[in-house]
Coordinates of C-alpha atoms in Angstrom, one line a residue:
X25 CA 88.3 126.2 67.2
X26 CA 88.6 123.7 64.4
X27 CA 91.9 124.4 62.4
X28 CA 90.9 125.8 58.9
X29 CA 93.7 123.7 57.5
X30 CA 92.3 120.8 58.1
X31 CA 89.8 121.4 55.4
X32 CA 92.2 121.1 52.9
X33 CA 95.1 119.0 54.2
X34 CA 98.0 118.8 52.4
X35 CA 97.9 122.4 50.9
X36 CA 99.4 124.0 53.3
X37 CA 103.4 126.1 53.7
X38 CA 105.9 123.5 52.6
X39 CA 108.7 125.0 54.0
X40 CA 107.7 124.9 57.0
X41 CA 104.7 123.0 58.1
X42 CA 105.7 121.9 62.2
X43 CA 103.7 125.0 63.4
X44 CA 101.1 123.7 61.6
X45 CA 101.5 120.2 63.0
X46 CA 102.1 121.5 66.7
X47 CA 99.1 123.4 66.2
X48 CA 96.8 120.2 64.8
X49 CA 98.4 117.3 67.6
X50 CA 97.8 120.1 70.3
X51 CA 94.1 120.0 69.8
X52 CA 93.8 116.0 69.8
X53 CA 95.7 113.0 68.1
X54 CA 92.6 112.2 65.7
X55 CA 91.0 114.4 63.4
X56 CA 88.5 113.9 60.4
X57 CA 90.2 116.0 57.7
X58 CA 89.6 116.8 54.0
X59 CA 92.2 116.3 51.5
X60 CA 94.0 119.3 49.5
X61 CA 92.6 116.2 46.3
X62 CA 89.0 116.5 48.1
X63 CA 88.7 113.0 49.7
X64 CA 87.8 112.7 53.4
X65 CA 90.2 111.2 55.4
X66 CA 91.0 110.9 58.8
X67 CA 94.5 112.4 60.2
X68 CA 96.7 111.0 63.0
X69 CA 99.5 113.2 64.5
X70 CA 100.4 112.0 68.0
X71 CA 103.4 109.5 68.8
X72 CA 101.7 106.4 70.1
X73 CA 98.2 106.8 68.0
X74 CA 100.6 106.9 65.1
X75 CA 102.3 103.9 66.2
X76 CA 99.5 101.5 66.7
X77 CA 97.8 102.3 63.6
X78 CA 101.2 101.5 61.4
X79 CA 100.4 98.1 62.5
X80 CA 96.9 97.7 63.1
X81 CA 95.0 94.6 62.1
X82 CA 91.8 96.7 61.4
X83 CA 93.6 98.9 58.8
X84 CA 93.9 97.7 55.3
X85 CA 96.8 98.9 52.9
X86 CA 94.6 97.2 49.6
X87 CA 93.7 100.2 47.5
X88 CA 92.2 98.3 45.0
X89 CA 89.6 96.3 47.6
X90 CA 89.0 99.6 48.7
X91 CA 88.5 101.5 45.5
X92 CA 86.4 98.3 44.4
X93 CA 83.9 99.2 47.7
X94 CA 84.3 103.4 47.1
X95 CA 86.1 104.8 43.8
X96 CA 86.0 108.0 46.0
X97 CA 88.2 106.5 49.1
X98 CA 91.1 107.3 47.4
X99 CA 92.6 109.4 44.6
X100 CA 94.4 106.6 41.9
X101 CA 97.1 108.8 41.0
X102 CA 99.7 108.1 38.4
X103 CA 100.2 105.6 36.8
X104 CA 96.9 104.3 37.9
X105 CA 95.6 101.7 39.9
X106 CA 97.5 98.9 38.2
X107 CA 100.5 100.3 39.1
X108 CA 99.1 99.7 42.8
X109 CA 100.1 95.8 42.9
X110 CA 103.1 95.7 45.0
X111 CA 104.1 95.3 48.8
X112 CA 102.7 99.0 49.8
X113 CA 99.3 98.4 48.2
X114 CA 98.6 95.0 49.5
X115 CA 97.5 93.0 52.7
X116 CA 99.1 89.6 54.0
X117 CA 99.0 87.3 52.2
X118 CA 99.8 89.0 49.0
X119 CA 101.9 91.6 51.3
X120 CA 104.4 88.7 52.9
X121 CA 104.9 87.2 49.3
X122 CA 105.5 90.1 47.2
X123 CA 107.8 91.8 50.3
X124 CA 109.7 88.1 50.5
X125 CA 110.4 88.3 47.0
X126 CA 112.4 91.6 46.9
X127 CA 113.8 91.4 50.4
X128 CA 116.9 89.1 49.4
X129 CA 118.4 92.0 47.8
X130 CA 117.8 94.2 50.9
X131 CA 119.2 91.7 53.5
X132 CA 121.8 93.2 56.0
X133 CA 124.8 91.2 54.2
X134 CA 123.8 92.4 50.9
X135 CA 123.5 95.6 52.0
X136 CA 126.8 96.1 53.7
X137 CA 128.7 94.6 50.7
X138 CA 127.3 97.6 48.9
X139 CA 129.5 100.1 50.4
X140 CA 132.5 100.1 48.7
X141 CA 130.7 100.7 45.4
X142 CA 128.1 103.4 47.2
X143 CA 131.5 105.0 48.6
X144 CA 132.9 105.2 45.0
X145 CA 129.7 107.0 43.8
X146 CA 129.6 109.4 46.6
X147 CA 133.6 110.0 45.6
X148 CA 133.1 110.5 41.9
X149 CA 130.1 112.8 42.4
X150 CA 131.7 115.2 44.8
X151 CA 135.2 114.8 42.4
X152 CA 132.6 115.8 39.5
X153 CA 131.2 118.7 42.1
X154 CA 134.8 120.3 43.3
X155 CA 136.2 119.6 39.0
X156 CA 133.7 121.8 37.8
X157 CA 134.9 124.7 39.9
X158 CA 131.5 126.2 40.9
X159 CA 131.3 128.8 43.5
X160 CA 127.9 127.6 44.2
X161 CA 126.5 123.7 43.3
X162 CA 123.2 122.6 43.7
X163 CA 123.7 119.5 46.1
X164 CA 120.2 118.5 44.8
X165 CA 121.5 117.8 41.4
X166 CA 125.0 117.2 41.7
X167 CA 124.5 114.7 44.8
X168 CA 121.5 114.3 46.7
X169 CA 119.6 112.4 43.3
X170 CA 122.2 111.4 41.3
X171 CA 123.2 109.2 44.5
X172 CA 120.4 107.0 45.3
X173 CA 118.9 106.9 42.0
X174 CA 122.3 105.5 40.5
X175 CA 122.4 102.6 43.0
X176 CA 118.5 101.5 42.7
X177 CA 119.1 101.9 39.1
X178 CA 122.3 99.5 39.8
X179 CA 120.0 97.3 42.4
X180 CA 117.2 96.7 39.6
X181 CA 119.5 96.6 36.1
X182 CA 118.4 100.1 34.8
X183 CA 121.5 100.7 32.2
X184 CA 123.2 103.7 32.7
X185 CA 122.2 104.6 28.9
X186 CA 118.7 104.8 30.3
X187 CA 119.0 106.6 33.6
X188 CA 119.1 110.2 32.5
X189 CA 115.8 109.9 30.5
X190 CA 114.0 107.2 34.0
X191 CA 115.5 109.8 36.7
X192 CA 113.7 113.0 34.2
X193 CA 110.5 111.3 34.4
X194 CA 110.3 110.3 37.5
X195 CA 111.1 114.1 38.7
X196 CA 108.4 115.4 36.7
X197 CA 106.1 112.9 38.3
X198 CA 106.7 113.2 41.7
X199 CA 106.3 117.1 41.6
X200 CA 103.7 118.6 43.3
X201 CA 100.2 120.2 41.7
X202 CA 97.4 121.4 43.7
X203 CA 95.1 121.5 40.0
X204 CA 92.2 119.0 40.1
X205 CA 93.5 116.9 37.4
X206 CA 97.4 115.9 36.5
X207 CA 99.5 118.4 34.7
X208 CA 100.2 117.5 31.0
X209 CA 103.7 116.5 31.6
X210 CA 102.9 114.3 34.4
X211 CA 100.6 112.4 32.4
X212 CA 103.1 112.0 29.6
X213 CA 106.0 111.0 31.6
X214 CA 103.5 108.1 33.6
X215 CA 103.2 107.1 30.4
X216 CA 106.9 107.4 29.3
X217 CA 107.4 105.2 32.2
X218 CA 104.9 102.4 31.5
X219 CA 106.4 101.8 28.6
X220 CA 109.9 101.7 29.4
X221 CA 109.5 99.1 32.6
X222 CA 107.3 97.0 30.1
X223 CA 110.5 97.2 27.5
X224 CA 112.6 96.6 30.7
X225 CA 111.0 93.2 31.5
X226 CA 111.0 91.8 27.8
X227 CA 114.7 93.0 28.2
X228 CA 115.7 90.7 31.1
X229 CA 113.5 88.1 30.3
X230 CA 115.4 87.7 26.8
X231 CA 119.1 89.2 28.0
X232 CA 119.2 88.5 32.0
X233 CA 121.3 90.2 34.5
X234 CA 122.4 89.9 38.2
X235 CA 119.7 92.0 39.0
X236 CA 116.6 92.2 41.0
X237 CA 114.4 92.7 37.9
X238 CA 116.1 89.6 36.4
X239 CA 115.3 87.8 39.5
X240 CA 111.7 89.3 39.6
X241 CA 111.7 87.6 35.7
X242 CA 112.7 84.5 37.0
X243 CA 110.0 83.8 40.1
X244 CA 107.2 84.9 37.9
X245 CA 108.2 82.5 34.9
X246 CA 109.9 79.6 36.9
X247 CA 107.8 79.6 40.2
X248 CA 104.4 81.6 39.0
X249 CA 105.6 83.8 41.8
X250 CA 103.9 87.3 40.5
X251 CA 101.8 88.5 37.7
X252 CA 103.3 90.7 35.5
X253 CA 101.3 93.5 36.6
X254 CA 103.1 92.9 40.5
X255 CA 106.4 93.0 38.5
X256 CA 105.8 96.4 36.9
X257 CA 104.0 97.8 40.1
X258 CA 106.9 96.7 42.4
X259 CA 109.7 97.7 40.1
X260 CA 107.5 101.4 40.0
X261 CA 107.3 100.7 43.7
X262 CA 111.4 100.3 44.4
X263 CA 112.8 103.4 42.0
X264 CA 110.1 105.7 44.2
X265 CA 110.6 104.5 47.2
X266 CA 114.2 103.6 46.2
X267 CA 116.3 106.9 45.1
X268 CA 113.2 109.9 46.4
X269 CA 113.1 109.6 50.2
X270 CA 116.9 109.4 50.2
X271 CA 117.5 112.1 48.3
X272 CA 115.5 114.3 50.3
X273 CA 116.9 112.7 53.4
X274 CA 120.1 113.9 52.2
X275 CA 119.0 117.2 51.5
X276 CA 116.9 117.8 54.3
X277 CA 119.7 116.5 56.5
X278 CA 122.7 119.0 54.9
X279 CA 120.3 121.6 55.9
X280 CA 119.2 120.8 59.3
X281 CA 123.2 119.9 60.1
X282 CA 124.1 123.2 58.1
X283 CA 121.8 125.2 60.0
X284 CA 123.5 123.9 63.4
X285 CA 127.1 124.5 62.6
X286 CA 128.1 123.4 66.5
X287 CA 126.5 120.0 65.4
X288 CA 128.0 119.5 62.0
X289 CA 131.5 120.6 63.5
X290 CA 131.0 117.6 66.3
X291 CA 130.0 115.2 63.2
X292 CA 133.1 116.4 61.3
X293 CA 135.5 115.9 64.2
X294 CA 134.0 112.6 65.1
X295 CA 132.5 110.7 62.4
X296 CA 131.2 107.4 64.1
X297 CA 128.7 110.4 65.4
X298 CA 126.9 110.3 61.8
X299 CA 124.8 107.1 62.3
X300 CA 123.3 108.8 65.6
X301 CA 122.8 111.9 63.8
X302 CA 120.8 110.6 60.8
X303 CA 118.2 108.5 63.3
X304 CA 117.9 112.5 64.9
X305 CA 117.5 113.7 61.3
X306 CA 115.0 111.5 60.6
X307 CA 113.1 112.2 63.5
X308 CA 113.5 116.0 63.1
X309 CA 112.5 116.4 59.4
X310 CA 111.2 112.9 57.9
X311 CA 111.5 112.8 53.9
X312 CA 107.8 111.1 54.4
X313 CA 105.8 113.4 56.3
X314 CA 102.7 111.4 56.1
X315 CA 102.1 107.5 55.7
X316 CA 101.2 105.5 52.0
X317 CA 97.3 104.5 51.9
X318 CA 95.1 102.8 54.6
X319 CA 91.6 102.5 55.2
X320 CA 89.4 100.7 58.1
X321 CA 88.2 97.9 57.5
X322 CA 86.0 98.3 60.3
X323 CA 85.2 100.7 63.4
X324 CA 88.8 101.4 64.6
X325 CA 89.2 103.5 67.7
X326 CA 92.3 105.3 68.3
X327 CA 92.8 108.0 70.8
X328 CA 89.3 108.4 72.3
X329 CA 87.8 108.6 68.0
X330 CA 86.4 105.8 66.7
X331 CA 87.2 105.9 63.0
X332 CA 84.0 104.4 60.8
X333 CA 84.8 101.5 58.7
X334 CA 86.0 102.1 55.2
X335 CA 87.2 105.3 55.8
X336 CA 90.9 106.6 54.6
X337 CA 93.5 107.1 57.2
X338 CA 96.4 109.2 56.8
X339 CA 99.1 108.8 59.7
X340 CA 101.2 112.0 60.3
X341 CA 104.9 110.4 60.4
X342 CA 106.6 113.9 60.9
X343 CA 104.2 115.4 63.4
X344 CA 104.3 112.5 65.6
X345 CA 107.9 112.6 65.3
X346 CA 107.6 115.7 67.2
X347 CA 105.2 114.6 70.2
X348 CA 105.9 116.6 73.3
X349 CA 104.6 113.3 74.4
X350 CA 107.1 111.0 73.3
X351 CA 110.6 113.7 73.0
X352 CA 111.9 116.2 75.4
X353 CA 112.4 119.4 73.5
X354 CA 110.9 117.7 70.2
X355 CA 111.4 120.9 68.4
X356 CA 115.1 121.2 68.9
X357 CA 117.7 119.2 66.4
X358 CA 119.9 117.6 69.1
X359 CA 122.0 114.9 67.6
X360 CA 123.3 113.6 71.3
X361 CA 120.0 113.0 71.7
X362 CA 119.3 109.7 73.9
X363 CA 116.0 108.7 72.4
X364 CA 116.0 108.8 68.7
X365 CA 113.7 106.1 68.0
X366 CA 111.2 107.4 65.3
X367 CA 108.2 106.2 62.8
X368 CA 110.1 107.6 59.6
X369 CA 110.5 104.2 58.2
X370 CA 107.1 102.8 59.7
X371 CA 106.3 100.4 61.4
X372 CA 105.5 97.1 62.1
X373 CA 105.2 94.4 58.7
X374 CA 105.3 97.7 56.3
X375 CA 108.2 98.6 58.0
X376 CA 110.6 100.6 55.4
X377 CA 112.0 97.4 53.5
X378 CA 115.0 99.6 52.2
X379 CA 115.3 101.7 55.5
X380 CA 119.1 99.8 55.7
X381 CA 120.5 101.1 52.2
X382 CA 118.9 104.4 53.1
X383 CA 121.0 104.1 56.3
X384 CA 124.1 103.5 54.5
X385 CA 123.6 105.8 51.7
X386 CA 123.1 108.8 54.5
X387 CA 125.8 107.2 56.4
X388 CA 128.6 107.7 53.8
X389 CA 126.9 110.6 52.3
X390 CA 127.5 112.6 54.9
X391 CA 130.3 111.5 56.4
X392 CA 132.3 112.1 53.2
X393 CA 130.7 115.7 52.2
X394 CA 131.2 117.4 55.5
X395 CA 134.6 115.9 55.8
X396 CA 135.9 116.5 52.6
X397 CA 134.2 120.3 53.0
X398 CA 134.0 121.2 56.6
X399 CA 133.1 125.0 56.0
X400 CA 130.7 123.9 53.3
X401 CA 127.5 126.8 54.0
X402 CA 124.3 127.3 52.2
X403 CA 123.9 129.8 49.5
X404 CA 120.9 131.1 50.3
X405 CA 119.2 132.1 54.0
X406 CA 116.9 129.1 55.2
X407 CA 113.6 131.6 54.4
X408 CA 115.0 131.4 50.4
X409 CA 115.0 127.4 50.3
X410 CA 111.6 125.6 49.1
X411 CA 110.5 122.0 49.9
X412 CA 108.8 121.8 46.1
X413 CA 109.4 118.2 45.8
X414 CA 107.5 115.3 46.0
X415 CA 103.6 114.8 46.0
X416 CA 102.5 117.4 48.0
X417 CA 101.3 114.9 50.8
X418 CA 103.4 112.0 51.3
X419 CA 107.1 112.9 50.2
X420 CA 108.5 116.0 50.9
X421 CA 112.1 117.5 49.8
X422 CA 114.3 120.1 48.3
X423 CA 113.5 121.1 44.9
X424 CA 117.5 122.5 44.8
X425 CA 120.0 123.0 47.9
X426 CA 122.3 125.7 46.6
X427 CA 125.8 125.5 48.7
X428 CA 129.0 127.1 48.5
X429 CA 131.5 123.7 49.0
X430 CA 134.4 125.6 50.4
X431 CA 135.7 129.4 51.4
X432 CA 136.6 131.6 48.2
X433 CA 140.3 130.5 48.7
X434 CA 139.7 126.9 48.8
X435 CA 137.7 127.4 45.8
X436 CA 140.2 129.3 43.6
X437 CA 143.2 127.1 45.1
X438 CA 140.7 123.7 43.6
X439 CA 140.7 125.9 40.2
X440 CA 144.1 126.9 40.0
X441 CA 144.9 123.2 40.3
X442 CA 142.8 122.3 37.3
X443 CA 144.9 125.0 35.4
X444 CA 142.4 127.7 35.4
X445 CA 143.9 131.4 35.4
X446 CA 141.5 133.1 37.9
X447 CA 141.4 136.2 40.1
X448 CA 139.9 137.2 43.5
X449 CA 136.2 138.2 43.0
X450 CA 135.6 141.4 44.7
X451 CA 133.9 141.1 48.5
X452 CA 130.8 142.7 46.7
X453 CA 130.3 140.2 44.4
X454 CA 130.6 136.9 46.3
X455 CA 127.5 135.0 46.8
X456 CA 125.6 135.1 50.3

């Protein structure tokens, strides 16, 4: 029988969607499918299907070739199709030079000289966390965002006078509606946005920076490198992709480690562990759950389907990171795990361009939080917590992660050492 979710992919139980994509790659690795937005698309959820159309010649990424052929191929969401002119909405040639221009600043050496000043934002924002003297903090809030989003800010040239008013907009973006049209406030913060990466540009362009906007200024004025339009899209394109999937990365991650205790003890006790552990955190619960835009540019066929020409594809990233094909005991979080290889980043030339200052963000992230609290637990029972963030289809993450740092004693030890006069709460009264 023909699963009734795939009539309206997408809206289906956040919190907990691998049943549902067990369910879907057990009955075949290619279905046709119908979007929760109402587009037809066609879904791929098994490990090597997956693979070979991340990097398939007959798949196009150019959502504006494609919504010049068929407006209904594609929903434009927000900001529009203009804001579609970057590296994840284009084709080679305009793929290799748009991705050539931004990758300097994502180069392994650039990358690892970042982490002395990543490791001095993850200490200030768990000094800022354990200061406040909380029983229970929100690692969403007060770590998970703040994180990324302060070092693409940094990366780009976003002052920190701006961030607090960019970081707002883009949250109320990014969250998730199942109504027909965009809510009110998503509309008004697309447009919020517009107009500040517009200021943003004439800023550099008259005041430059050491930057990567700055630089993005100077290829399209010195070199004719990129329209403005690229500019604007890729900058929109770099604080997504930037700051959201390694937040909820981070999230997701705190959970799955907190919800094996034996695991996070082993990552605690030996820290070069953590690297291994995030490749088996990405495999396990993937921030992207399903891949950006593609459509055929011809007949493709894939797993015994041939998909028709000009159709959409969406590729399932998480539930062929869970291929009984592929894994041994896919289901199971096992961070000794030999074979971690895994399609969260992609693959192939749209291959994650950040995927290394995600790697190092996580790296340090979570080294330093579970060592610094090594009986941190969550506030709530896993059934409580609710993946309400991100579009609905492609990102998925925490909406909050509420967490108790440290044991009651810890906690009022941390207080009395700021000067507080406090008292034992009463066993009754301490959160769960």
């Amino acid at each position: 029988m023909r699963n009734p979710a795939l009539e309206k992919w997408g809206d289906y139980d956040r919190d907990d969607p691998y049943p549902l994509f067990a369910q879907v790659r057990a009955g075949g690795p290619v279905h046709e499918v119908t979007l929760a937005d109402g587009h037809r698309a066609w879904l791929i959820v098994r490990y090597e299907e997956a693979k070979a159309a991340l990097n398939h010649a007959g798949l196009s990424k150019d959502m504006h070739a494609a919504l010049a052929r068929d407006g209904a191929v594609v929903a434009e969401g927000l900001p529009g199709p203009a804001f579609a002119r970057h590296m994840l909405g284009a084709d080679p040639p305009d793929h290799t030079r748009l991705r050539r221009l931004a990758s300097a600043a994502f180069s392994r050496p650039r990358i690892a000289a970042l982490r002395p000043r990543v490791q001095a934002i993850v200490d200030g924002l768990l000094d800022d966390l354990e200061a406040r003297g909380d029983a229970v903090v929100d690692l969403v809030k007060g770590f998970a965002f703040p994180l990324p989003f302060t070092v693409i800010s940094e990366l780009l040239g976003v002052p920190e006078s701006d961030r607090d008013d960019v970081g707002s907009w883009f949250t109320t973006l990014l969250a998730p509606s199942s109504a027909p049209e965009p809510p009110a406030e998503a509309v008004a913060a697309s447009g919020s946005i517009v107009r500040y990466l517009v200021e943003l540009l004439a800023r550099k362009r008259a005041t430059p920076g050491e930057d990567l906007v700055t630089d993005l200024v100077h290829a399209a004025d010195q070199y004719d490198a990129l329209s403005e339009q690229e500019m604007l899209s890729t900058i929109f394109q770099l604080i997504v992709a930037g700051h959201d999937t390694t937040t909820s990365l981070i999230g997701n991650g705190t959970v799955a480690l907190l919800l094996h205790p034996e695991q996070r003890d082993a990552l605690v006790a030996d820290p070069s562990l953590v690297p291994h552990a995030i490749e088996e955190i990405l495999r396990w619960d993937a921030p992207v759950q399903h891949s950006t835009f593609r459509y055929t540019r011809e007949d493709v066929a894939l797993g015994g389907t041939v998909i028709p020409a000009f159709a959409q594809v969406i590729i399932s990233l998480a539930a062929a990171n869970r291929d009984p094909d592929r894994y041994a005991n896919p289901e199971t979080l096992d961070i000794a795990r030999a074979n971690t290889s895994h399609l969260a980043f992609g693959h192939g030339i749209h291959h994650c361009l950040g995927a290394r200052l995600a790697r190092l963000e996580a790296d340090i992230a979570f080294t330093t939080l579970h060592g610094r609290f090594p009986t941190m637990r969550m506030a709530l029972p896993r059934s409580a917590l609710r993946w309400s963030h991100g579009d609905g289809l492609v990102l998925r993450g925490l909406y909050e992660l509420p967490v108790i740092l440290a044991p009651q004693e810890e906690h009022l030890a941390t207080r009395r050492h700021h000067g507080e006069d406090v008292q034992a709460e009463p066993a009754s009264d301490r959160p769960l």
